[in-house]
JSON list of C-alpha atoms in Angstrom, two decimals:
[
{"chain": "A", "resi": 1, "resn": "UNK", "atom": "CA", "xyz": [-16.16, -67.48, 49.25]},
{"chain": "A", "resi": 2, "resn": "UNK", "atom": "CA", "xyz": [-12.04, -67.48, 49.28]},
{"chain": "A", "resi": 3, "resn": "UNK", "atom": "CA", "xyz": [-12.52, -69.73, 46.17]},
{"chain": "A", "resi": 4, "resn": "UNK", "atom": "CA", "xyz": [-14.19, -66.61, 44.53]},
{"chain": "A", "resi": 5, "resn": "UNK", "atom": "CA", "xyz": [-12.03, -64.29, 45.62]},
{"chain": "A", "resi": 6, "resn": "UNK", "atom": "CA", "xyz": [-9.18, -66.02, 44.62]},
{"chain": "A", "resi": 7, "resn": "UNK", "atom": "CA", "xyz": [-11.04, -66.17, 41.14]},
{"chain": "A", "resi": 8, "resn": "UNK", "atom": "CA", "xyz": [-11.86, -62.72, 40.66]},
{"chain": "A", "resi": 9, "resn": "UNK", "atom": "CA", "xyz": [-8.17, -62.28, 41.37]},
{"chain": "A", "resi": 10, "resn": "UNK", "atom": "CA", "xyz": [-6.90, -64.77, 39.04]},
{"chain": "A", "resi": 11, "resn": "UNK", "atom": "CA", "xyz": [-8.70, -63.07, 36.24]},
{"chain": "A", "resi": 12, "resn": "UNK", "atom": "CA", "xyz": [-7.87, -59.45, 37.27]},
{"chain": "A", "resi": 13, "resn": "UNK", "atom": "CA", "xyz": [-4.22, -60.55, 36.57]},
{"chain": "A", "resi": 14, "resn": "UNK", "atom": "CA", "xyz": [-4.17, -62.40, 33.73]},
{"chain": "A", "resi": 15, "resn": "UNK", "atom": "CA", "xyz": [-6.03, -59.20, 32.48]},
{"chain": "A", "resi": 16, "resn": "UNK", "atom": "CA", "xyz": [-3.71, -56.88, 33.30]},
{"chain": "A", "resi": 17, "resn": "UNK", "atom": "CA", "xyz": [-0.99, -57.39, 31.05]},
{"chain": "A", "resi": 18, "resn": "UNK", "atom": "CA", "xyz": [-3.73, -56.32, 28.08]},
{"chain": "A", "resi": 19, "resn": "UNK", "atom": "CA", "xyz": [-4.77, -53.23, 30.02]},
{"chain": "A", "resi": 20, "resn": "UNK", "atom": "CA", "xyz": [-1.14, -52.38, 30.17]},
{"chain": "A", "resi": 21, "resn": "UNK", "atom": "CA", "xyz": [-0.48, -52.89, 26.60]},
{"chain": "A", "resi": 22, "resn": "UNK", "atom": "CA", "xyz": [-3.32, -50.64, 26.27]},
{"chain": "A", "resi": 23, "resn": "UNK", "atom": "CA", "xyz": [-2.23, -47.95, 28.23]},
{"chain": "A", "resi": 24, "resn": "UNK", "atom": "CA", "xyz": [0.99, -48.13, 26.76]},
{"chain": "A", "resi": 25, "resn": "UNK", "atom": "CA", "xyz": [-0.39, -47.32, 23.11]},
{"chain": "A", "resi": 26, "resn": "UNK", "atom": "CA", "xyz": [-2.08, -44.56, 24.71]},
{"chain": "A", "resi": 27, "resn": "UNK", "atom": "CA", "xyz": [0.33, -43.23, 25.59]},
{"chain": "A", "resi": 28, "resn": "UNK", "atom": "CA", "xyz": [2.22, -43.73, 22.49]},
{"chain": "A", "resi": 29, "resn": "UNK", "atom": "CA", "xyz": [-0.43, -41.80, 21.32]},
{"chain": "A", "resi": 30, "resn": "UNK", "atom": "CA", "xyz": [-0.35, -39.14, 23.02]},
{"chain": "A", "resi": 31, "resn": "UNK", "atom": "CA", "xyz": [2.59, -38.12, 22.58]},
{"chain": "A", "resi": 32, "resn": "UNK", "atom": "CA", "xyz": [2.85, -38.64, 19.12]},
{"chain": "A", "resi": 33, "resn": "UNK", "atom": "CA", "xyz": [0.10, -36.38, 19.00]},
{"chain": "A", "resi": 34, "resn": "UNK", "atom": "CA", "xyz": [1.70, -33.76, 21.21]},
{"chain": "A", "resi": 35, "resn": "UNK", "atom": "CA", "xyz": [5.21, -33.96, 19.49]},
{"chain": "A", "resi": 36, "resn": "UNK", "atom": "CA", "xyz": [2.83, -33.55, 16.13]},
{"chain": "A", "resi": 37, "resn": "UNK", "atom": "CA", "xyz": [1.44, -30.35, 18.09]},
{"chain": "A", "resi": 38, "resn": "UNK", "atom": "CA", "xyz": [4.78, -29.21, 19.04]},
{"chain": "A", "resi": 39, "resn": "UNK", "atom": "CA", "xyz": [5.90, -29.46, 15.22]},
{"chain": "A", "resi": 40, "resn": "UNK", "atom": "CA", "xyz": [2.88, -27.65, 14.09]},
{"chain": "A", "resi": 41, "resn": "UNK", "atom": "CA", "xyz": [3.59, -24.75, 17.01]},
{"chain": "A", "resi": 42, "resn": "UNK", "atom": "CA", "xyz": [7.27, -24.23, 15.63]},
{"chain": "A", "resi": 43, "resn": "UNK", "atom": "CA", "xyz": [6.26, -24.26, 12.04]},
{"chain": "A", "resi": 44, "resn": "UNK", "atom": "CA", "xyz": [3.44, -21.49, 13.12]},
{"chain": "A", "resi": 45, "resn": "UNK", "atom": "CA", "xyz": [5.92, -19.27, 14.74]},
{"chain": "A", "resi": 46, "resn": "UNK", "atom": "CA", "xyz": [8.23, -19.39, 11.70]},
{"chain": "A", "resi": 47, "resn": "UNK", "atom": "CA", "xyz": [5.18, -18.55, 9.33]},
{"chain": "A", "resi": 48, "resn": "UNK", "atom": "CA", "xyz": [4.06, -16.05, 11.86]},
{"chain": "A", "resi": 49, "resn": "UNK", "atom": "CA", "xyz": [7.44, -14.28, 11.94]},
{"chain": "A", "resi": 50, "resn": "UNK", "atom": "CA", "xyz": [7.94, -14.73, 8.14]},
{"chain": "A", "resi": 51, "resn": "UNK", "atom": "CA", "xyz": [4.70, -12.56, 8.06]},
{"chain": "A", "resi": 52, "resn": "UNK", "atom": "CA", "xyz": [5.80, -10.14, 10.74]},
{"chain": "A", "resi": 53, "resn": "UNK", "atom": "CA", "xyz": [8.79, -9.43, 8.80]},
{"chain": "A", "resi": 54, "resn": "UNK", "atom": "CA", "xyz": [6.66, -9.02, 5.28]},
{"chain": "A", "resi": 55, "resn": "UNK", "atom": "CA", "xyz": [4.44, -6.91, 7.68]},
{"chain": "A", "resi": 56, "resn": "UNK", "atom": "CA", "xyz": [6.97, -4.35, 8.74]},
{"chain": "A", "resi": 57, "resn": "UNK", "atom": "CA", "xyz": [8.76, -4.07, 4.31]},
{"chain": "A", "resi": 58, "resn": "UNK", "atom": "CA", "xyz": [5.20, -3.22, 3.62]},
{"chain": "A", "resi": 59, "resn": "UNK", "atom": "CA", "xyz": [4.84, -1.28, 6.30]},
{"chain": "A", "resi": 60, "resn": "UNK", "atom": "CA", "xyz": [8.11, 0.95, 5.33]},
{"chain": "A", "resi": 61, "resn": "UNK", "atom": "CA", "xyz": [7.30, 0.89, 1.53]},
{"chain": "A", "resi": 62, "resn": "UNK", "atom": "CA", "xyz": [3.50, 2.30, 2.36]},
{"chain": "A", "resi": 63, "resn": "UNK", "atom": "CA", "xyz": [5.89, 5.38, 3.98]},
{"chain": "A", "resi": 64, "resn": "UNK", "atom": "CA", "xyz": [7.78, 5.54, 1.42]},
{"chain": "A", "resi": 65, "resn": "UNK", "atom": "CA", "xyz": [4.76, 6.07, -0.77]},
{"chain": "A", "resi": 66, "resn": "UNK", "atom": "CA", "xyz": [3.52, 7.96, 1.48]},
{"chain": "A", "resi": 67, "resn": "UNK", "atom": "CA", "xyz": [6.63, 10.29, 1.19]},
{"chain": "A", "resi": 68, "resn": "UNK", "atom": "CA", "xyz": [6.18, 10.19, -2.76]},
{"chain": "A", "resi": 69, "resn": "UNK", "atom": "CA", "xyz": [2.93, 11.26, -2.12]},
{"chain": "A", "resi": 70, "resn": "UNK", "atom": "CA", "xyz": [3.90, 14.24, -0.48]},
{"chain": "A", "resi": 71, "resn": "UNK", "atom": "CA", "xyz": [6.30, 14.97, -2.71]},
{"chain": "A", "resi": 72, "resn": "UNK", "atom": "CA", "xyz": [3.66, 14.86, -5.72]},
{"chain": "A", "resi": 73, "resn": "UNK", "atom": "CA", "xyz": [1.27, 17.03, -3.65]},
{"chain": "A", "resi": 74, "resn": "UNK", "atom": "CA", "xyz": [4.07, 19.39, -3.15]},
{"chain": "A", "resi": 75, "resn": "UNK", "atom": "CA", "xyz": [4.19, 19.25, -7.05]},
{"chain": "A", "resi": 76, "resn": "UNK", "atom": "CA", "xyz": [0.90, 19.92, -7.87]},
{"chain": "A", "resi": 77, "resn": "UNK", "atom": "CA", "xyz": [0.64, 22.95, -5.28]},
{"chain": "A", "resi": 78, "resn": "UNK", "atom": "CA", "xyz": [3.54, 24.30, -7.12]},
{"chain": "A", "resi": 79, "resn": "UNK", "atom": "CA", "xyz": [1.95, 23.44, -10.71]},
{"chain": "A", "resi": 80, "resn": "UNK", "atom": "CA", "xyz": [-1.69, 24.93, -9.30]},
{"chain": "A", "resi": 81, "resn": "UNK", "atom": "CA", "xyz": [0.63, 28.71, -8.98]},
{"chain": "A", "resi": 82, "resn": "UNK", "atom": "CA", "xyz": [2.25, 27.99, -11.85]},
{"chain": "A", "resi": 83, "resn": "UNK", "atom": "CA", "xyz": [-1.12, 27.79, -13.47]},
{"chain": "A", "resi": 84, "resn": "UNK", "atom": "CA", "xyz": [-2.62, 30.46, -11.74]},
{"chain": "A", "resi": 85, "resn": "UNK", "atom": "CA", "xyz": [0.44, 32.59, -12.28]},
{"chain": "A", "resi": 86, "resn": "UNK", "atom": "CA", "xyz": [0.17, 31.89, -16.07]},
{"chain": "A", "resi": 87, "resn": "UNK", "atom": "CA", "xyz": [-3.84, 32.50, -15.87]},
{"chain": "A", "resi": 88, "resn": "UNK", "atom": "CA", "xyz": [-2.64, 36.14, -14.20]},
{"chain": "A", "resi": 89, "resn": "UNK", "atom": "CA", "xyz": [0.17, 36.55, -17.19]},
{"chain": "A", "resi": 90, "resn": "UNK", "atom": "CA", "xyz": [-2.00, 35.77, -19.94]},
{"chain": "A", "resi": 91, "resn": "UNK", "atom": "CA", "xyz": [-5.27, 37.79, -18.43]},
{"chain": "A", "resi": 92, "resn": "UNK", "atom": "CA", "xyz": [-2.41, 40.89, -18.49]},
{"chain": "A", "resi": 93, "resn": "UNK", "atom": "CA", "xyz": [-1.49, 39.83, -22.26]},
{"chain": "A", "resi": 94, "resn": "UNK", "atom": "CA", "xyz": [-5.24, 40.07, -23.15]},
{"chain": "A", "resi": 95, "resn": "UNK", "atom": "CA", "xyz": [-5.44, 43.02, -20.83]},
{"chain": "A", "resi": 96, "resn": "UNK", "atom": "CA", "xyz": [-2.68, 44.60, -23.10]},
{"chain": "A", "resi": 97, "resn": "UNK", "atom": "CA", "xyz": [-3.52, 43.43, -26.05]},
{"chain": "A", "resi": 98, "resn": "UNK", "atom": "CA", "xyz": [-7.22, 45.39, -25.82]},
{"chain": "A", "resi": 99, "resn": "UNK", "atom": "CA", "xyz": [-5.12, 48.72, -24.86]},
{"chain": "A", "resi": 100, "resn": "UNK", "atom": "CA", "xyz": [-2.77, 48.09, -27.94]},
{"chain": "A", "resi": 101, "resn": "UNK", "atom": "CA", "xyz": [-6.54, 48.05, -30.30]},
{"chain": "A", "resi": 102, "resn": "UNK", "atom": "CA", "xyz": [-7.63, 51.28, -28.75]},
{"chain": "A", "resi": 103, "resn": "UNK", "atom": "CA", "xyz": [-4.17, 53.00, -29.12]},
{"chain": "A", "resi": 104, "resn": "UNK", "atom": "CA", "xyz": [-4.41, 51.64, -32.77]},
{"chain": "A", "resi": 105, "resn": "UNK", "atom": "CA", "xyz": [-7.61, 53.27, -33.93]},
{"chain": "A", "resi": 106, "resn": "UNK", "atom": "CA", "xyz": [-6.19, 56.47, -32.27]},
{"chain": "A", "resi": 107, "resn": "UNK", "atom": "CA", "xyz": [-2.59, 55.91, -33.86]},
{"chain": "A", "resi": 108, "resn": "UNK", "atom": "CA", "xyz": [-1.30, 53.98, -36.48]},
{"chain": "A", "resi": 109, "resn": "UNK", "atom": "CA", "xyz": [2.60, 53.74, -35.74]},
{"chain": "A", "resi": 110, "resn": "UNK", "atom": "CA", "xyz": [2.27, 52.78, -32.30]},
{"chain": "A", "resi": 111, "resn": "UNK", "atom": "CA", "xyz": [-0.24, 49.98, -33.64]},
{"chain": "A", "resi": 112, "resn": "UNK", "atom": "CA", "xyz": [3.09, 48.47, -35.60]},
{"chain": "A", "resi": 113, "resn": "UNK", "atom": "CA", "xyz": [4.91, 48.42, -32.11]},
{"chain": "A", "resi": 114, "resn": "UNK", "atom": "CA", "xyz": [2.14, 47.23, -29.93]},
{"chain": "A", "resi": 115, "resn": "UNK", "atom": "CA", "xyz": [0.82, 44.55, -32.73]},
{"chain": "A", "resi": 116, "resn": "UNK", "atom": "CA", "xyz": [5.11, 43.23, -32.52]},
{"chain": "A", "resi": 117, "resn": "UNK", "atom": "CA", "xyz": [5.02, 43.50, -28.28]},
{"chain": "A", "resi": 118, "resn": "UNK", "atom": "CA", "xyz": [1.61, 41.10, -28.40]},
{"chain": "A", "resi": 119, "resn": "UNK", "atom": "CA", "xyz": [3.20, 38.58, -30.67]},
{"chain": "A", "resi": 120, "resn": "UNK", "atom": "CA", "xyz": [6.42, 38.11, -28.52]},
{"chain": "A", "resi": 121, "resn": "UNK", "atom": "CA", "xyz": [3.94, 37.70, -25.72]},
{"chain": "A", "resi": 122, "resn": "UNK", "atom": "CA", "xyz": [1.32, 35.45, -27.52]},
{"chain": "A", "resi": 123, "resn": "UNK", "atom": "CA", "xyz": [5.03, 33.35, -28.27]},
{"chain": "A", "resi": 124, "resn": "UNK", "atom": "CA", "xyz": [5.66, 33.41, -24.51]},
{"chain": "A", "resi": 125, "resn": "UNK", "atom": "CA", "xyz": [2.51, 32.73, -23.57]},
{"chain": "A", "resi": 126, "resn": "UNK", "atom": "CA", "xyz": [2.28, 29.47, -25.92]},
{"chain": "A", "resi": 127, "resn": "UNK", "atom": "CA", "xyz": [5.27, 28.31, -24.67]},
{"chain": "A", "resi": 128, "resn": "UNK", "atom": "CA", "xyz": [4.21, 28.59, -21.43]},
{"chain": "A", "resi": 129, "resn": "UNK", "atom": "CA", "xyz": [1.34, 26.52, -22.35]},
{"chain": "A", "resi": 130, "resn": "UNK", "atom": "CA", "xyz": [2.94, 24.11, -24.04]},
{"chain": "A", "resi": 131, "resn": "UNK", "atom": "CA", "xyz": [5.29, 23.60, -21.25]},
{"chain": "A", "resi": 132, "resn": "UNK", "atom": "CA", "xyz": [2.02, 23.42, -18.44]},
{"chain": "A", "resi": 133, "resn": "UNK", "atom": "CA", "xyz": [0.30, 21.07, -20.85]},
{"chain": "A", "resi": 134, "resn": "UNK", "atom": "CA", "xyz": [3.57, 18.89, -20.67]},
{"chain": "A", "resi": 135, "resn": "UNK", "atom": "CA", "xyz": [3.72, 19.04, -16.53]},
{"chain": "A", "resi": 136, "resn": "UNK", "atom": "CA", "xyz": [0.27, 19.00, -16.33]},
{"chain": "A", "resi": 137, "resn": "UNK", "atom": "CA", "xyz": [0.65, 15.22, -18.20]},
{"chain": "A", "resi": 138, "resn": "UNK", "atom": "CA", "xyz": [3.53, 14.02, -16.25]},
{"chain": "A", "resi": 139, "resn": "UNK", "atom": "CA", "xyz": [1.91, 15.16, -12.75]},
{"chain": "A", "resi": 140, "resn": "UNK", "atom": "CA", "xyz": [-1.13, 13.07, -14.22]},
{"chain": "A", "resi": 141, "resn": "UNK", "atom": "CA", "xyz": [1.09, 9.96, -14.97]},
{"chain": "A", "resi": 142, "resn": "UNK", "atom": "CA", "xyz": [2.72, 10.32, -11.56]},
{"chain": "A", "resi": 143, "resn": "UNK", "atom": "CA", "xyz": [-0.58, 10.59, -10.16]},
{"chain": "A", "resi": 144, "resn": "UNK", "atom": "CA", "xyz": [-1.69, 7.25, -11.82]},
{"chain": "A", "resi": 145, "resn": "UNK", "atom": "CA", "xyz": [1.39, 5.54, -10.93]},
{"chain": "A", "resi": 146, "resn": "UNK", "atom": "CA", "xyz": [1.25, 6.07, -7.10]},
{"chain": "A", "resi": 147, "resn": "UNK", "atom": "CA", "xyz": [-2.83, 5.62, -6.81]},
{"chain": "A", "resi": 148, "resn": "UNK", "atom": "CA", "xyz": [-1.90, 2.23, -8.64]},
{"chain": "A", "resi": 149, "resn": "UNK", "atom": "CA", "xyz": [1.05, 1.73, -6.45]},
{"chain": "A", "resi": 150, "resn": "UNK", "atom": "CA", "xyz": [-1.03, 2.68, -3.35]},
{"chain": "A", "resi": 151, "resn": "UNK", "atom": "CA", "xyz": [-3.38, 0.23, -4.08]},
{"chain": "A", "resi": 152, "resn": "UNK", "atom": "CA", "xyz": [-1.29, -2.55, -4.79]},
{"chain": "A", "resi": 153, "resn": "UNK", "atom": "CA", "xyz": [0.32, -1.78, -1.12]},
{"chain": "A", "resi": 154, "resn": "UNK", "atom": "CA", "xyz": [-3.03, -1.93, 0.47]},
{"chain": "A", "resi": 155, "resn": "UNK", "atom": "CA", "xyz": [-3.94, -4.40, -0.96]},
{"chain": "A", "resi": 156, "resn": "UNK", "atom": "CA", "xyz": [-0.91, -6.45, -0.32]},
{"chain": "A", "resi": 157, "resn": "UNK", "atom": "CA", "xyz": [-0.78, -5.39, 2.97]},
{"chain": "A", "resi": 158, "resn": "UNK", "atom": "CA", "xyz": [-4.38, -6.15, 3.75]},
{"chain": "A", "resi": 159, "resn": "UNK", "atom": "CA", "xyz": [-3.98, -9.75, 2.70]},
{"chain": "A", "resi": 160, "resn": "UNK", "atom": "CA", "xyz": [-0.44, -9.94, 5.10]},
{"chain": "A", "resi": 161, "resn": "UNK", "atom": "CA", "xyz": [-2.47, -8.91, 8.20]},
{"chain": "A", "resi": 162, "resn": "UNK", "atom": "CA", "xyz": [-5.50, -11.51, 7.25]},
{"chain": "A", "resi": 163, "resn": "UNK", "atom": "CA", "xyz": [-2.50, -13.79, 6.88]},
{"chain": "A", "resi": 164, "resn": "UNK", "atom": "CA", "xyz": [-1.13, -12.60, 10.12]},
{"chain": "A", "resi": 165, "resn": "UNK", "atom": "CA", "xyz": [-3.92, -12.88, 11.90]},
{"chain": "A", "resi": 166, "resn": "UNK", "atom": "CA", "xyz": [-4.59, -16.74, 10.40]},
{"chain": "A", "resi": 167, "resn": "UNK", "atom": "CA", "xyz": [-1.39, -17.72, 11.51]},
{"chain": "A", "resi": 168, "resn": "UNK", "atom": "CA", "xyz": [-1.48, -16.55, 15.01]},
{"chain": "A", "resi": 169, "resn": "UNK", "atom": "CA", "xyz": [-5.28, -17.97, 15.14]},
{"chain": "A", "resi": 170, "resn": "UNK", "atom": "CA", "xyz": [-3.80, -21.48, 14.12]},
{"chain": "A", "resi": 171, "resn": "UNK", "atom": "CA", "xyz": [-0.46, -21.14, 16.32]},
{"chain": "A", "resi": 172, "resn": "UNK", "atom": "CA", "xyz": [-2.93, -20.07, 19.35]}
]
């Protein structure tokens, strides 16, 4: 019985040696694979504060569009009285210009003088139109610009949170 026991023993340590060896890989392993986690951890921070910095210059230019946008609204409501003050000035030129036929069936010579008032206002009144029809075309080109711009920043900013969020999902 001490003969086996001293034979289980015998084995056991010549054994050991290879278990070590084993262990020792392991652990070789191991912490390669934890200094390979540690790598990937700092490279995720830097992406995810790369982002968070990309994040907050999209984040200030959408208010700065946001402040053009204002500003073009504030444009347009000053345009839209424009136009409704021109709508009011040429409904008074037509308004006029039906007094100035009545007065001219009833008397020729003041005809001649109303006939020359209407034409300096028709002359007003098509500059003023020309010059609406001109703003009216620039606030549509601004318009254009910022919902394109708008988008794009949306857009771009969309895809910088889904990036975001990645990048914290892979550093977590």
């Amino acid at each position: 019985e001490v003969l086996e026991e001293l034979t289980d023993l015998q084995r056991n340590k010549n054994s050991w040696p290879k278990r070590e060896d084993a262990m020792k890989k392991e652990i070789s392993s191991i912490q390669e694979g934890l200094e390979n986690l540690e790598d990937r951890e700092v490279t995720s921070r830097k992406e995810s504060d790369v982002l968070s910095g990309q994040l907050i210059e999209r984040t200030h230019e959408v208010g700065l569009v946001e402040k053009e946008l204002l500003k073009i609204r504030e444009n347009v409501a000053l345009a839209d009285g424009n136009i409704e003050r021109l709508v009011q000035e040429r409904t008074e030129a037509e308004r006029r210009r039906f007094e100035l036929a009545a007065r001219e069936e009833q008397r020729g010579r003041e005809a001649r003088e109303a006939a020359e008032d209407l034409a300096v206002a028709e002359k007003g009144l098509a500059e003023d139109e020309a010059k609406l029809n001109e703003r009216a075309e620039e606030l549509r080109a601004a318009r254009e610009r910022h919902d394109m711009a708008k988008g794009t920043v949306e857009k771009d900013l969309k895809e910088l949170q889904q990036d975001a969020g990645r990048a914290n999902a892979d550093g977590g």
